[in-house]
Tab-separated table of C-alpha atoms in Angstrom:
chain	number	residue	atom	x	y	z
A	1	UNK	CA	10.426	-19.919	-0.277
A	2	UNK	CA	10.228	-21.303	-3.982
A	3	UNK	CA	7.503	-18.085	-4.266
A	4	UNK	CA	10.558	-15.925	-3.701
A	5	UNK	CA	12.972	-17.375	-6.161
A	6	UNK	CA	10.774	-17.439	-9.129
A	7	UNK	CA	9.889	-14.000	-8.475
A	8	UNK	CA	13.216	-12.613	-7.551
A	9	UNK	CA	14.461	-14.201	-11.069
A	10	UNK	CA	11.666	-12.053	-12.709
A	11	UNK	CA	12.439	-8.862	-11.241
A	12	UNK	CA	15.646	-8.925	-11.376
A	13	UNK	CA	16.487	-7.631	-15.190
A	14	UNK	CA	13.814	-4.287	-14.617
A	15	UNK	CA	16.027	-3.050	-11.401
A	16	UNK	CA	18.286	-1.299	-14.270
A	17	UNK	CA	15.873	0.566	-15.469
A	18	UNK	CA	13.917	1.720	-11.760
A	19	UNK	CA	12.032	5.023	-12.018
A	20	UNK	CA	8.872	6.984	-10.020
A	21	UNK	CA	5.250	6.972	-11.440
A	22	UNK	CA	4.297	9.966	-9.450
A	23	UNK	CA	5.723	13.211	-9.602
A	24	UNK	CA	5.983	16.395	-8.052
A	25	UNK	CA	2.888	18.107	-6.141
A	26	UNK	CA	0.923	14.962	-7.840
A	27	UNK	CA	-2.677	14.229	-5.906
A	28	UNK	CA	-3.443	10.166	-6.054
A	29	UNK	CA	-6.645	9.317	-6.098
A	30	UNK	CA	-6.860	5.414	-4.542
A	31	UNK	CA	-10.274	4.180	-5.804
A	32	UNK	CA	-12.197	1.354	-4.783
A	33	UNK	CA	-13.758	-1.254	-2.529
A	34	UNK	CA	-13.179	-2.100	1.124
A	35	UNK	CA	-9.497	-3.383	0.533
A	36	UNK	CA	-8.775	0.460	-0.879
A	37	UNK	CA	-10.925	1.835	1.789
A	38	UNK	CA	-9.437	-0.347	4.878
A	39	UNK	CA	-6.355	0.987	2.971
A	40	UNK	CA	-3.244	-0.577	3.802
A	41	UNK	CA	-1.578	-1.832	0.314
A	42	UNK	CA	-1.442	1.942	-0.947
A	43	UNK	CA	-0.747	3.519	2.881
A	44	UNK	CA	2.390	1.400	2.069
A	45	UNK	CA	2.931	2.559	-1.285
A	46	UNK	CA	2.453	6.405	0.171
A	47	UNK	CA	5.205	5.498	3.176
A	48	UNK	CA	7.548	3.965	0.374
A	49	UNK	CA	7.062	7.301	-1.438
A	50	UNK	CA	7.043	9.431	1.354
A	51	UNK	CA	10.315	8.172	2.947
A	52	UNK	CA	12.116	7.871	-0.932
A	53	UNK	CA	11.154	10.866	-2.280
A	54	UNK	CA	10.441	13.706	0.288
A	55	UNK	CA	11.307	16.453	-1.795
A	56	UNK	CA	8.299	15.372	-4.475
A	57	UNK	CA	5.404	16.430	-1.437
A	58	UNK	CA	2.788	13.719	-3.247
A	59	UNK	CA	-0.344	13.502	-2.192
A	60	UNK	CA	-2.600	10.789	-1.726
A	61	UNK	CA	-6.407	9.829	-1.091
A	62	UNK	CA	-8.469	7.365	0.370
A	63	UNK	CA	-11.587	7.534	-2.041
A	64	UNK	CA	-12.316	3.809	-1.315
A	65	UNK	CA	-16.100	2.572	0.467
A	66	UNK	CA	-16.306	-0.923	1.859
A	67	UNK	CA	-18.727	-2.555	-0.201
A	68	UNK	CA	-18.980	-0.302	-3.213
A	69	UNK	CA	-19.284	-1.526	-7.024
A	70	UNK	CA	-19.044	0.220	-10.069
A	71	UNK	CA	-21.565	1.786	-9.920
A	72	UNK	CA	-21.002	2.840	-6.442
A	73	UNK	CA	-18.183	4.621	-8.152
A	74	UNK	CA	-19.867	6.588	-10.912
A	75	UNK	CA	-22.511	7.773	-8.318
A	76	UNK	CA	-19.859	9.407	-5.739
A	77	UNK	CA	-17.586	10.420	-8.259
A	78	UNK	CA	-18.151	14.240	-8.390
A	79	UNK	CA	-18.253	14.795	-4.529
A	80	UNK	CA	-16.349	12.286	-3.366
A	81	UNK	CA	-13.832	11.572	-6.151
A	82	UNK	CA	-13.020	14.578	-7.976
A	83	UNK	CA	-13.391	16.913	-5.256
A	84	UNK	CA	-9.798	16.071	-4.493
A	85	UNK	CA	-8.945	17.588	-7.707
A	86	UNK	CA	-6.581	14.449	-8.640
A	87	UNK	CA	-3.558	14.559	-11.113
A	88	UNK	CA	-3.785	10.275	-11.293
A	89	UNK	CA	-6.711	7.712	-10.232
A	90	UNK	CA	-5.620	4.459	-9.271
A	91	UNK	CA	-8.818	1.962	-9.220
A	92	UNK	CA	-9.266	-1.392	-8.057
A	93	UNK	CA	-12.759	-2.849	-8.072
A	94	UNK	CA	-14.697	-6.198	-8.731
A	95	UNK	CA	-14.684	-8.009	-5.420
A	96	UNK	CA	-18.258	-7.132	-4.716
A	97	UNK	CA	-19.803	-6.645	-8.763
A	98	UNK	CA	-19.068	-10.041	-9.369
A	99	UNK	CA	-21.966	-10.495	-6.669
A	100	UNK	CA	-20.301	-13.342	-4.521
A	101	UNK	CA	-23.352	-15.403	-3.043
A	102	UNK	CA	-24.015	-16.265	-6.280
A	103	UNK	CA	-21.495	-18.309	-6.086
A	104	UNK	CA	-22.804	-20.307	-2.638
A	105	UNK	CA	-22.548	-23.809	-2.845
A	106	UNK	CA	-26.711	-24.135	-2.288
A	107	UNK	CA	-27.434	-22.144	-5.338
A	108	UNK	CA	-25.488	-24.305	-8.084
A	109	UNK	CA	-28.599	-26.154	-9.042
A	110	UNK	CA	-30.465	-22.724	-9.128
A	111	UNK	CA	-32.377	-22.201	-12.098
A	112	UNK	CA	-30.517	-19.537	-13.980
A	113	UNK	CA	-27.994	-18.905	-11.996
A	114	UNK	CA	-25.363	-19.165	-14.478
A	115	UNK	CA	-27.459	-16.139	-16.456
A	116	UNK	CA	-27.168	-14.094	-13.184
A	117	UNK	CA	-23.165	-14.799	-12.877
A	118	UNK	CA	-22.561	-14.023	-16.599
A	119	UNK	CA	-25.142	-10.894	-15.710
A	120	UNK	CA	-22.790	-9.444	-13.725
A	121	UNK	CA	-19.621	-9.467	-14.861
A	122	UNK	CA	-21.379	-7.732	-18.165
A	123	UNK	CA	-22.387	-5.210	-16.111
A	124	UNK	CA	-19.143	-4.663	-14.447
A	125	UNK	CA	-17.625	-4.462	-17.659
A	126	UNK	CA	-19.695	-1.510	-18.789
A	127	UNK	CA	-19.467	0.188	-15.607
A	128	UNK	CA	-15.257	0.079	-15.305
A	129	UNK	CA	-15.162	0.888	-19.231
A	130	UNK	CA	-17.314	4.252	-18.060
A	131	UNK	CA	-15.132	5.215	-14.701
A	132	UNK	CA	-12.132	5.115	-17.128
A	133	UNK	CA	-13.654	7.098	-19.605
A	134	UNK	CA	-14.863	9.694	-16.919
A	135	UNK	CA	-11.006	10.163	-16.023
A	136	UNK	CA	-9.967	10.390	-19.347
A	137	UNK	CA	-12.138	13.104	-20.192
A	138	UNK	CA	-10.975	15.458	-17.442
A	139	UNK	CA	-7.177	15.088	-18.080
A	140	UNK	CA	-6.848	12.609	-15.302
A	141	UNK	CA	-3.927	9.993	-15.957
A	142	UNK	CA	-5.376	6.460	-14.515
A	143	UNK	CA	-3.989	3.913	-13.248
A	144	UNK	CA	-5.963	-0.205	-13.335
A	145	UNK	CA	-5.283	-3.036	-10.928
A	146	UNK	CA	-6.882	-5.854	-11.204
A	147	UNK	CA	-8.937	-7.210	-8.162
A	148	UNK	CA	-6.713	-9.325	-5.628
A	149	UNK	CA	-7.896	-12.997	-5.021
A	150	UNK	CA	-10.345	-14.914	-3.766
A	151	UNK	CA	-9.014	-17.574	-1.805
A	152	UNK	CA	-10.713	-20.562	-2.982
A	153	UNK	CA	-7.985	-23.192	-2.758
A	154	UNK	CA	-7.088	-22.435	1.270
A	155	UNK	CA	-8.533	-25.585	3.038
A	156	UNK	CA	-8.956	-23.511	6.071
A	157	UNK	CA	-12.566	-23.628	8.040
A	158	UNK	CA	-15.078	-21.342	6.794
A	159	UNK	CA	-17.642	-21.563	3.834
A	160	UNK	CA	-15.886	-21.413	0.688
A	161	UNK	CA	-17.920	-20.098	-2.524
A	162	UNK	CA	-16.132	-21.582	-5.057
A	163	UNK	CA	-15.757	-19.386	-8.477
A	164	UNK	CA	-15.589	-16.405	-6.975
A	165	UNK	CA	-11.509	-15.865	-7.922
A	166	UNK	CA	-12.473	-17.647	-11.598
A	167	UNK	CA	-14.966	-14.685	-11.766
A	168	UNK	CA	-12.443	-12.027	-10.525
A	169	UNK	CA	-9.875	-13.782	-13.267
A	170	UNK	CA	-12.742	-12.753	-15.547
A	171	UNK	CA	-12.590	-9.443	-14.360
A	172	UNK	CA	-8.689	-8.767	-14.342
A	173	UNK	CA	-8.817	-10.143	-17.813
A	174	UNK	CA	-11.669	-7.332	-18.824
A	175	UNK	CA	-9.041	-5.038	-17.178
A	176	UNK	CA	-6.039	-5.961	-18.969
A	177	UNK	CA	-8.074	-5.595	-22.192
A	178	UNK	CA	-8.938	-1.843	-21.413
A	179	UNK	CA	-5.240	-0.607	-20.742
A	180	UNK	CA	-4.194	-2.100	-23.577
A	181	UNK	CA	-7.498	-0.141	-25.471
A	182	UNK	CA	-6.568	2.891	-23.141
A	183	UNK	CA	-2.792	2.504	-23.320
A	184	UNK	CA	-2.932	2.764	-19.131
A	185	UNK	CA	-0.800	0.836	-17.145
A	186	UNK	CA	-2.365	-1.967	-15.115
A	187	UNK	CA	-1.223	-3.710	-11.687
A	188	UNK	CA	-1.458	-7.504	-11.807
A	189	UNK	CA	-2.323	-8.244	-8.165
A	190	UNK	CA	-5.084	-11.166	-9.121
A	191	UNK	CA	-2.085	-12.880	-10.971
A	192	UNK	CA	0.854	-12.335	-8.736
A	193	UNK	CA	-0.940	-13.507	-5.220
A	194	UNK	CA	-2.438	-16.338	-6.894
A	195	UNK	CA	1.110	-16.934	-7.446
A	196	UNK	CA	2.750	-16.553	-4.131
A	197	UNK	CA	-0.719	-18.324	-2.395
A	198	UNK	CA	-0.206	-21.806	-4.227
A	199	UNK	CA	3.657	-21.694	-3.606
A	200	UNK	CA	2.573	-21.126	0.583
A	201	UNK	CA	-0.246	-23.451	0.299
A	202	UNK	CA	1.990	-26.297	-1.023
A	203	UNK	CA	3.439	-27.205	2.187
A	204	UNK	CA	0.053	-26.128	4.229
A	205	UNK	CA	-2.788	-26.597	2.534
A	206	UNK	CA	-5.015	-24.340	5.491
A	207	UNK	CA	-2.573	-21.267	4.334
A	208	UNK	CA	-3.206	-18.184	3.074
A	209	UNK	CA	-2.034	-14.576	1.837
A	210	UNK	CA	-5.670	-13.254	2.541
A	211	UNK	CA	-7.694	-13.019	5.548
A	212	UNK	CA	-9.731	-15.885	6.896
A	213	UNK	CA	-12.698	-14.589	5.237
A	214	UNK	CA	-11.094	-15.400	2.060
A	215	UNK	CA	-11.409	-11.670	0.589
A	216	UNK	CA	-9.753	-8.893	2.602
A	217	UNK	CA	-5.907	-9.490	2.976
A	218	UNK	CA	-4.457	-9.081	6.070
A	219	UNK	CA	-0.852	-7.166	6.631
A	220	UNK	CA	1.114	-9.284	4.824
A	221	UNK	CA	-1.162	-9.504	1.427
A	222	UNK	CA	-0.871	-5.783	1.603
A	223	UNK	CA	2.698	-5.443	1.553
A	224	UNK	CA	2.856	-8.016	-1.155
A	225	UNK	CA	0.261	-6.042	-2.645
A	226	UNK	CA	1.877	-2.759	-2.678
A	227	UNK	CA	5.486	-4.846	-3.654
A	228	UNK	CA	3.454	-5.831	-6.786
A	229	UNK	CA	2.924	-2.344	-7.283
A	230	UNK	CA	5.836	-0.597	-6.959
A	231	UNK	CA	7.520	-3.487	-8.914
A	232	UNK	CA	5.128	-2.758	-11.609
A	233	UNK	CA	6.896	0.806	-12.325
A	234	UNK	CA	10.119	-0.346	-11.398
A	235	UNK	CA	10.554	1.652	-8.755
A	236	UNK	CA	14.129	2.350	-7.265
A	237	UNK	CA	15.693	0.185	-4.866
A	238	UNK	CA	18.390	2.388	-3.516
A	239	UNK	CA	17.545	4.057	-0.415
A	240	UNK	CA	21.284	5.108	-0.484
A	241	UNK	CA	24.514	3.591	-1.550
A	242	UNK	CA	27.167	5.174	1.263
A	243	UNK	CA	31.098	4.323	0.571
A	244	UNK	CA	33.615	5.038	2.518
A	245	UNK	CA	36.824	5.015	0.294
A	246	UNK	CA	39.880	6.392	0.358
A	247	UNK	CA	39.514	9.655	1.041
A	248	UNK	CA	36.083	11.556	0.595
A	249	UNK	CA	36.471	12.594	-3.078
A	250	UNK	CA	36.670	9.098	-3.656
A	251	UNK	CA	33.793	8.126	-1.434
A	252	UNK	CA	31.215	10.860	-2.788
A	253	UNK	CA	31.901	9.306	-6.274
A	254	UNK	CA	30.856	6.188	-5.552
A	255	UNK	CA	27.949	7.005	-3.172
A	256	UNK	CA	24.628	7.018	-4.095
A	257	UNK	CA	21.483	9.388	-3.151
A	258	UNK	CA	24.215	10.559	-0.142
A	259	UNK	CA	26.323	13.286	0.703
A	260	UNK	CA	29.686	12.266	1.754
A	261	UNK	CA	31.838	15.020	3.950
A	262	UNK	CA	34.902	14.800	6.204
A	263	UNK	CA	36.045	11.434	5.434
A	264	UNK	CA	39.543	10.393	8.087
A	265	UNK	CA	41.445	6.876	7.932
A	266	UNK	CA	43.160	7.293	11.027
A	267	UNK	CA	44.685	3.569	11.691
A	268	UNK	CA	41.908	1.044	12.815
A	269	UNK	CA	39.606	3.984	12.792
A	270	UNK	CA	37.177	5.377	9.851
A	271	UNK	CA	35.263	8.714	10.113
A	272	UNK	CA	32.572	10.202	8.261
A	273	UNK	CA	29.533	12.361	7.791
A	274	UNK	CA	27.373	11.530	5.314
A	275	UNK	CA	23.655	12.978	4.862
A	276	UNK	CA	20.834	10.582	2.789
A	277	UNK	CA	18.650	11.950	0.753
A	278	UNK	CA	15.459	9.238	1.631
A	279	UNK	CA	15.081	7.355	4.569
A	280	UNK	CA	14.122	3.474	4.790
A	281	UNK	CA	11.043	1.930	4.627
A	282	UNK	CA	9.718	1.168	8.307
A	283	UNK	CA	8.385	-2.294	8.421
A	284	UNK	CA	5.739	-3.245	11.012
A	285	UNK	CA	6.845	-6.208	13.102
A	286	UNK	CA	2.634	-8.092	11.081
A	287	UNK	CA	4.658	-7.397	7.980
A	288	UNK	CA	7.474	-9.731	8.293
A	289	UNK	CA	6.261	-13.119	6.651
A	290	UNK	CA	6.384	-11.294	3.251
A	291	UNK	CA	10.071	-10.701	3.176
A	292	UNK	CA	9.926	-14.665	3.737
A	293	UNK	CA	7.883	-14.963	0.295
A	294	UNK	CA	8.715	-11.825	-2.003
A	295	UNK	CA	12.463	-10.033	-2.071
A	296	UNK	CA	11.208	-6.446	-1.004
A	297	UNK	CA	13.933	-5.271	0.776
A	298	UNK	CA	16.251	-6.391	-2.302
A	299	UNK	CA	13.788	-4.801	-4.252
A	300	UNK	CA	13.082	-1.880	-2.696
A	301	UNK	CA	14.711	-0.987	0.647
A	302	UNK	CA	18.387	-0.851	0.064
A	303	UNK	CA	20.216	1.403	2.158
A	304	UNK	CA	24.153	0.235	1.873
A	305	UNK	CA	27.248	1.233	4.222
A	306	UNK	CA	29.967	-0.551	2.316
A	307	UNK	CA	33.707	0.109	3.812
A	308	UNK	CA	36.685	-0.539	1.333
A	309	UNK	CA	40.154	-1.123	2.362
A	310	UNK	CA	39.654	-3.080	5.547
A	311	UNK	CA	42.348	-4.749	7.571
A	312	UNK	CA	41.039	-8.421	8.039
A	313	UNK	CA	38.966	-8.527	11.376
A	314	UNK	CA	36.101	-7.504	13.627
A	315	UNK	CA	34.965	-3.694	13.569
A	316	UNK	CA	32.771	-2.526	15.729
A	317	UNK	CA	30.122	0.755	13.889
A	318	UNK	CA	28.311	3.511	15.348
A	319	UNK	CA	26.061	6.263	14.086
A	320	UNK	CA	26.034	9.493	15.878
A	321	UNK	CA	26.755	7.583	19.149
A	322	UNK	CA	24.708	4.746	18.963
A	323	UNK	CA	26.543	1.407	18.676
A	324	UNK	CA	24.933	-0.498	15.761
A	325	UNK	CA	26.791	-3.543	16.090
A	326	UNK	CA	30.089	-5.625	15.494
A	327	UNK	CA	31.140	-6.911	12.232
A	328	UNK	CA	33.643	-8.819	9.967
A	329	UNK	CA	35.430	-6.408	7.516
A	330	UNK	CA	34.456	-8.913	4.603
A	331	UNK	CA	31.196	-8.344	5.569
A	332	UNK	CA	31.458	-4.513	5.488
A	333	UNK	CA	33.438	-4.836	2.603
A	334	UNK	CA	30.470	-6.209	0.329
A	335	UNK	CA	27.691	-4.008	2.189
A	336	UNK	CA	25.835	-3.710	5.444
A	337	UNK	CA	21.884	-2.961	4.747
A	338	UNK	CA	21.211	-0.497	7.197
A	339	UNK	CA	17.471	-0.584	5.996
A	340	UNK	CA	16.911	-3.709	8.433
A	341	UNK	CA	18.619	-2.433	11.646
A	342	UNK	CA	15.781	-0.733	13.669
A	343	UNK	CA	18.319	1.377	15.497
A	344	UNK	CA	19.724	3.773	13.242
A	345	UNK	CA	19.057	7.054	13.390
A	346	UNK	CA	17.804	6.704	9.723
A	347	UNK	CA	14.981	3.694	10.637
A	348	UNK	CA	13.901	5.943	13.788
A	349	UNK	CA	13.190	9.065	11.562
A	350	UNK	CA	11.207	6.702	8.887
A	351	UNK	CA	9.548	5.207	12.271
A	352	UNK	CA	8.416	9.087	13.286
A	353	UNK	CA	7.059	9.312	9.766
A	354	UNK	CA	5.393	6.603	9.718
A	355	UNK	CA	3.385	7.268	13.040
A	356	UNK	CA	2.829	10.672	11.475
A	357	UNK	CA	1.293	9.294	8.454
A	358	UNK	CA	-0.663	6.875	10.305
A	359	UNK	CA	-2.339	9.306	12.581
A	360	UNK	CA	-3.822	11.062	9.391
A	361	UNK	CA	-4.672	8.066	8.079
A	362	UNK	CA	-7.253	7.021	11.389
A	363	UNK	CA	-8.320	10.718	10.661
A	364	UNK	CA	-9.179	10.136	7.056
A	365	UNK	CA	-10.353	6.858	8.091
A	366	UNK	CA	-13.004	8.384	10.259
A	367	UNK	CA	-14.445	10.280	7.722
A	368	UNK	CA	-14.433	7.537	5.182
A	369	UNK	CA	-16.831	5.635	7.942
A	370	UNK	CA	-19.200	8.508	7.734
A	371	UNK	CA	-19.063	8.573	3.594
A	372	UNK	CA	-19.381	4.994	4.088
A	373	UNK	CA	-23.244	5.162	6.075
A	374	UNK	CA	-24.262	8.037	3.686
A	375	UNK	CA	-23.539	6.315	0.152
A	376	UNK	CA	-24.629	3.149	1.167
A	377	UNK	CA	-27.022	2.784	4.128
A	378	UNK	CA	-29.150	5.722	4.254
A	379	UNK	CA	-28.458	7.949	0.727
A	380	UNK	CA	-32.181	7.691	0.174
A	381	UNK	CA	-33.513	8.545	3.166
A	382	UNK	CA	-35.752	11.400	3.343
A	383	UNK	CA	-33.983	14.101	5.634
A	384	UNK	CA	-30.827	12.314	6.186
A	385	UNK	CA	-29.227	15.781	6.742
A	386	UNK	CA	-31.227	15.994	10.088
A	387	UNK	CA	-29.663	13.639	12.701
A	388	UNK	CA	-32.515	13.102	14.752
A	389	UNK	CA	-34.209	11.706	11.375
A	390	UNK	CA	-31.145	9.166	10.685
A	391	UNK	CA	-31.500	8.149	14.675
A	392	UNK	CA	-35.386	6.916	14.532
A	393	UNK	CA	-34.168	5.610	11.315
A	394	UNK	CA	-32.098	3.211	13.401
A	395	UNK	CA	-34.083	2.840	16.170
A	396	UNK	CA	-37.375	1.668	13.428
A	397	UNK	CA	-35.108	0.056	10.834
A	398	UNK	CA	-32.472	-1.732	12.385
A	399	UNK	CA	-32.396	-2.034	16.132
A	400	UNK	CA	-34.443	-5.145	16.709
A	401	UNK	CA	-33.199	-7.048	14.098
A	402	UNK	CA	-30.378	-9.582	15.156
A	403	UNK	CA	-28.687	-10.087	11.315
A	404	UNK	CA	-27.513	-6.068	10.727
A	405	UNK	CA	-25.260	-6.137	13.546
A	406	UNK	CA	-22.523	-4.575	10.836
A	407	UNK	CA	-24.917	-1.997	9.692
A	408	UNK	CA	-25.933	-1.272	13.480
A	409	UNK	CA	-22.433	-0.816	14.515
A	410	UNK	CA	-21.841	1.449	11.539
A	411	UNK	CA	-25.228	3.976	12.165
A	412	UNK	CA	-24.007	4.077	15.658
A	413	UNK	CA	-20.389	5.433	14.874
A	414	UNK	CA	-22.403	7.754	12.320
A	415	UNK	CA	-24.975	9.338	14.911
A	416	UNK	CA	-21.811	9.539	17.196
A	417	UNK	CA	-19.265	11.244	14.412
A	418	UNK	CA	-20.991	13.427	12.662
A	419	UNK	CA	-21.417	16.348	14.666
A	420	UNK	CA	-17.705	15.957	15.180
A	421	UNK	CA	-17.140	15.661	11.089
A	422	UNK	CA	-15.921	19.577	10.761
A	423	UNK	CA	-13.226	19.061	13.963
A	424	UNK	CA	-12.233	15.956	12.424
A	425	UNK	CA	-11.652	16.850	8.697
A	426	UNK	CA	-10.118	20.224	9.926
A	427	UNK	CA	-7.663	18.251	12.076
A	428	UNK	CA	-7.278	15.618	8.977
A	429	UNK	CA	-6.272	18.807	6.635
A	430	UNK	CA	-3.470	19.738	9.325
A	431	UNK	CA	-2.139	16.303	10.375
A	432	UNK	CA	0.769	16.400	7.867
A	433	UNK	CA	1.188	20.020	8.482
A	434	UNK	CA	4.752	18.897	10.358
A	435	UNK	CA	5.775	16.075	7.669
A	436	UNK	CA	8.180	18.582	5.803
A	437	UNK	CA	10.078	19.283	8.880
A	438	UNK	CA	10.283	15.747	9.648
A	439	UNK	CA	11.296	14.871	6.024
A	440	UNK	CA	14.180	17.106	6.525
A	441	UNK	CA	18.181	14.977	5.852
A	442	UNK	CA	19.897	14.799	8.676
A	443	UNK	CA	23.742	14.403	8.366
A	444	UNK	CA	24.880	12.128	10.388
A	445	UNK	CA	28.469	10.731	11.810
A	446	UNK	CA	29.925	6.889	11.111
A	447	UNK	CA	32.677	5.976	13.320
A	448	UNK	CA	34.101	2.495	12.318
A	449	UNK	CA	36.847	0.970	14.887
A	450	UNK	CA	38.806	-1.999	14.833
A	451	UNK	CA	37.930	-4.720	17.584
């Protein structure tokens, strides 16, 4: 809890001055490793932007390949990359260049080992300082994050190759030194969950904001994650700001990113219709430890019903008929944040979104496994555009030997998906084909009675 109340004191002065990085008919480019490719800190950033600003119809990409380095990167970027055509790249990398068994606990005597270490991160450096320049050079605005952590301070089980996150500070640091060269704006995860991961591992020294394998975060990292980012452009926090005054002139005056109509004080009674123009940001139920350890919903997911001139006592609210619950009038008064009651009408439409978005996203997914296989398992074989040659390629390569299991599983899903790539990517193209309807404001009616 001390995580949240340094950080909440540090955000607080930029919520002033909140504003959207991406605008209108913009295409995002997410570039990277396995956390970009696995996705999940930047589907949350496209379902924050998605649900706030429906009328900007961004669009966003999963250009990420588990396992890939920066040179990885330059390789796939015509066909992979800027086949998208995008207006802004966003790139996080450095987990893998900074070659991690290097850093194994058996090699620390190793004759030149330190060389090898030092080897890489120059070589990362070169790489990154190339991507950006790529960008640059075809009008592409670019976005830097710095790698997220390394968790070698978690006591949990597991081995534990200490220097990897002093290597990735090495690497956020070469980052932060290019946007200031570049004058491009850079996202400090490395910093920020090395933050909030000694405040939770105070009290439990087994904790941890990333996954047990100490590099890919799990749900929670990634909405921390994608909090960092959307604190870094001081994003807006009002969903909507919804008053019901004294009469509706009144009301509409002092609402925010709503439409208030029909406005009736009618003794213990208040009516209205009011229409938002965003909808809340759907948590999922993994999520909810990081509202414990950053203020996102203060930050970010504000949607206020505030009622002014109350008679002291219990009210009871609904929205279009369903009964939302019972509250004191100084409650209502200072503001109900409708943004955490699952049962609005509001939260359900963000809900349908959100299953909408996530359907394309296991599409898009699918077809990032079979990018996956190409660039990094069998982009040298001889023929790989002939199935049958990519099958005896497993069945000679891989199939008898007990320590590819990963690389087995992935050929598998490749022999099995390809023929289906053109069905898939034709279904991926049309999966958001209903998002616009579904976008739509929808007015809806308050009805506030006296208990």
């Amino acid at each position: 809890m001390r995580a949240f109340i340094i950080i909440s004191c540090f955000f607080v002065t930029s919520l002033s001055a909140s504003a959207q990085l991406f605008k209108k008919d913009d295409r995002v480019c997410f570039v990277g490793n396995s956390i970009t490719h696995n996705g999940d800190y930047w589907h949350n950033v496209a379902l924050w932007y998605t649900t706030r600003y429906p009328q900007l119809g961004v669009t966003f990409f999963n250009c990420g390949i588990s396992g890939d380095v920066t040179r990885g990167i330059i390789h796939r970027m015509d066909e992979d990359i800027l086949v998208h055509k995008p207006t802004w790249a966003v790139i996080m990398i450095g987990m893998n260049d900074v070659n991690r068994p290097l850093y194994d606990a058996k090699r620390v005597n190793e004759p030149g080992i330190k060389d090898q270490q030092q080897q890489a991160l120059a070589i990362y450096k070169k790489n990154l300082d190339s991507i950006i320049r790529i960008f640059r050079s075809k009008g592409i605005k670019v976005v830097l994050q710095t790698p997220s952590i390394y968790d070698q301070t978690s006591r949990m089980a597991g081995n534990n190759l200490y220097g990897v996150n002093d290597a990735l500070k090495t690497c956020a640091g070469y980052i932060r030194e290019f946007a200031a060269r570049y004058n491009v704006p850079v996202v400090d995860y490395w910093t920020s969950l090395s933050t909030i991961n000694a405040e939770v591992q105070r009290t439990d020294s087994t904790a941890t904001v990333i996954g047990k394998d100490r590099v890919h975060p799990g749900p929670v990292g990634h909405l921390l994650m994608a909090w960092e980012f959307l604190k870094t452009f001081k994003s807006s926090p009002i969903v909507a700001t919804i008053v019901a005054d004294r009469d509706t002139k009144s009301s509409q005056e002092k609402a925010q990113q709503a439409k208030i109509t029909n406005l009736v004080r009618d003794g213990n009674t208040v009516t209205f219709t009011a229409e938002e123009q965003a909808l809340p940001f759907p948590l999922r139920d993994e999520q909810a430890f990081a509202l414990e350890l950053a203020p996102f919903t203060e930050n970010f997911n504000r949607e206020v019903v505030r009622f002014n001139f109350l008679k002291p006592g219990n009210y009871t609210l609904w929205i279009d008929d369903v009964e939302i619950g019972t509250y004191f009038s100084g409650e209502l008064e200072r503001g109900l944040n409708l943004a955490l009651i699952t049962k609005t009408p509001q939260y359900q439409q963000a809900k349908k979104v959100q299953a909408l978005l996530q359907n394309s996203w296991r599409l898009e997914g699918q077809l990032r496994q079979i990018r996956l296989v190409e660039y990094r398992f069998i982009n040298t074989l001889p023929g790989r555009e002939n199935l049958e040659v990519v099958k005896n390629h497993y069945d000679t390569g891989f199939a008898k030997k007990p320590d590819t299991d990963y690389v087995k599983k992935l050929l598998i899903g490749y022999i099995e998906q390809k023929p289906k790539e053109a069905e898939t990517r034709r279904q991926w193209q049309s999966s958001l084909d209903s998002l616009p309807l579904l976008l739509k404001p929808a007015a809806h009616k308050y009805v506030l009675k006296k208990v």
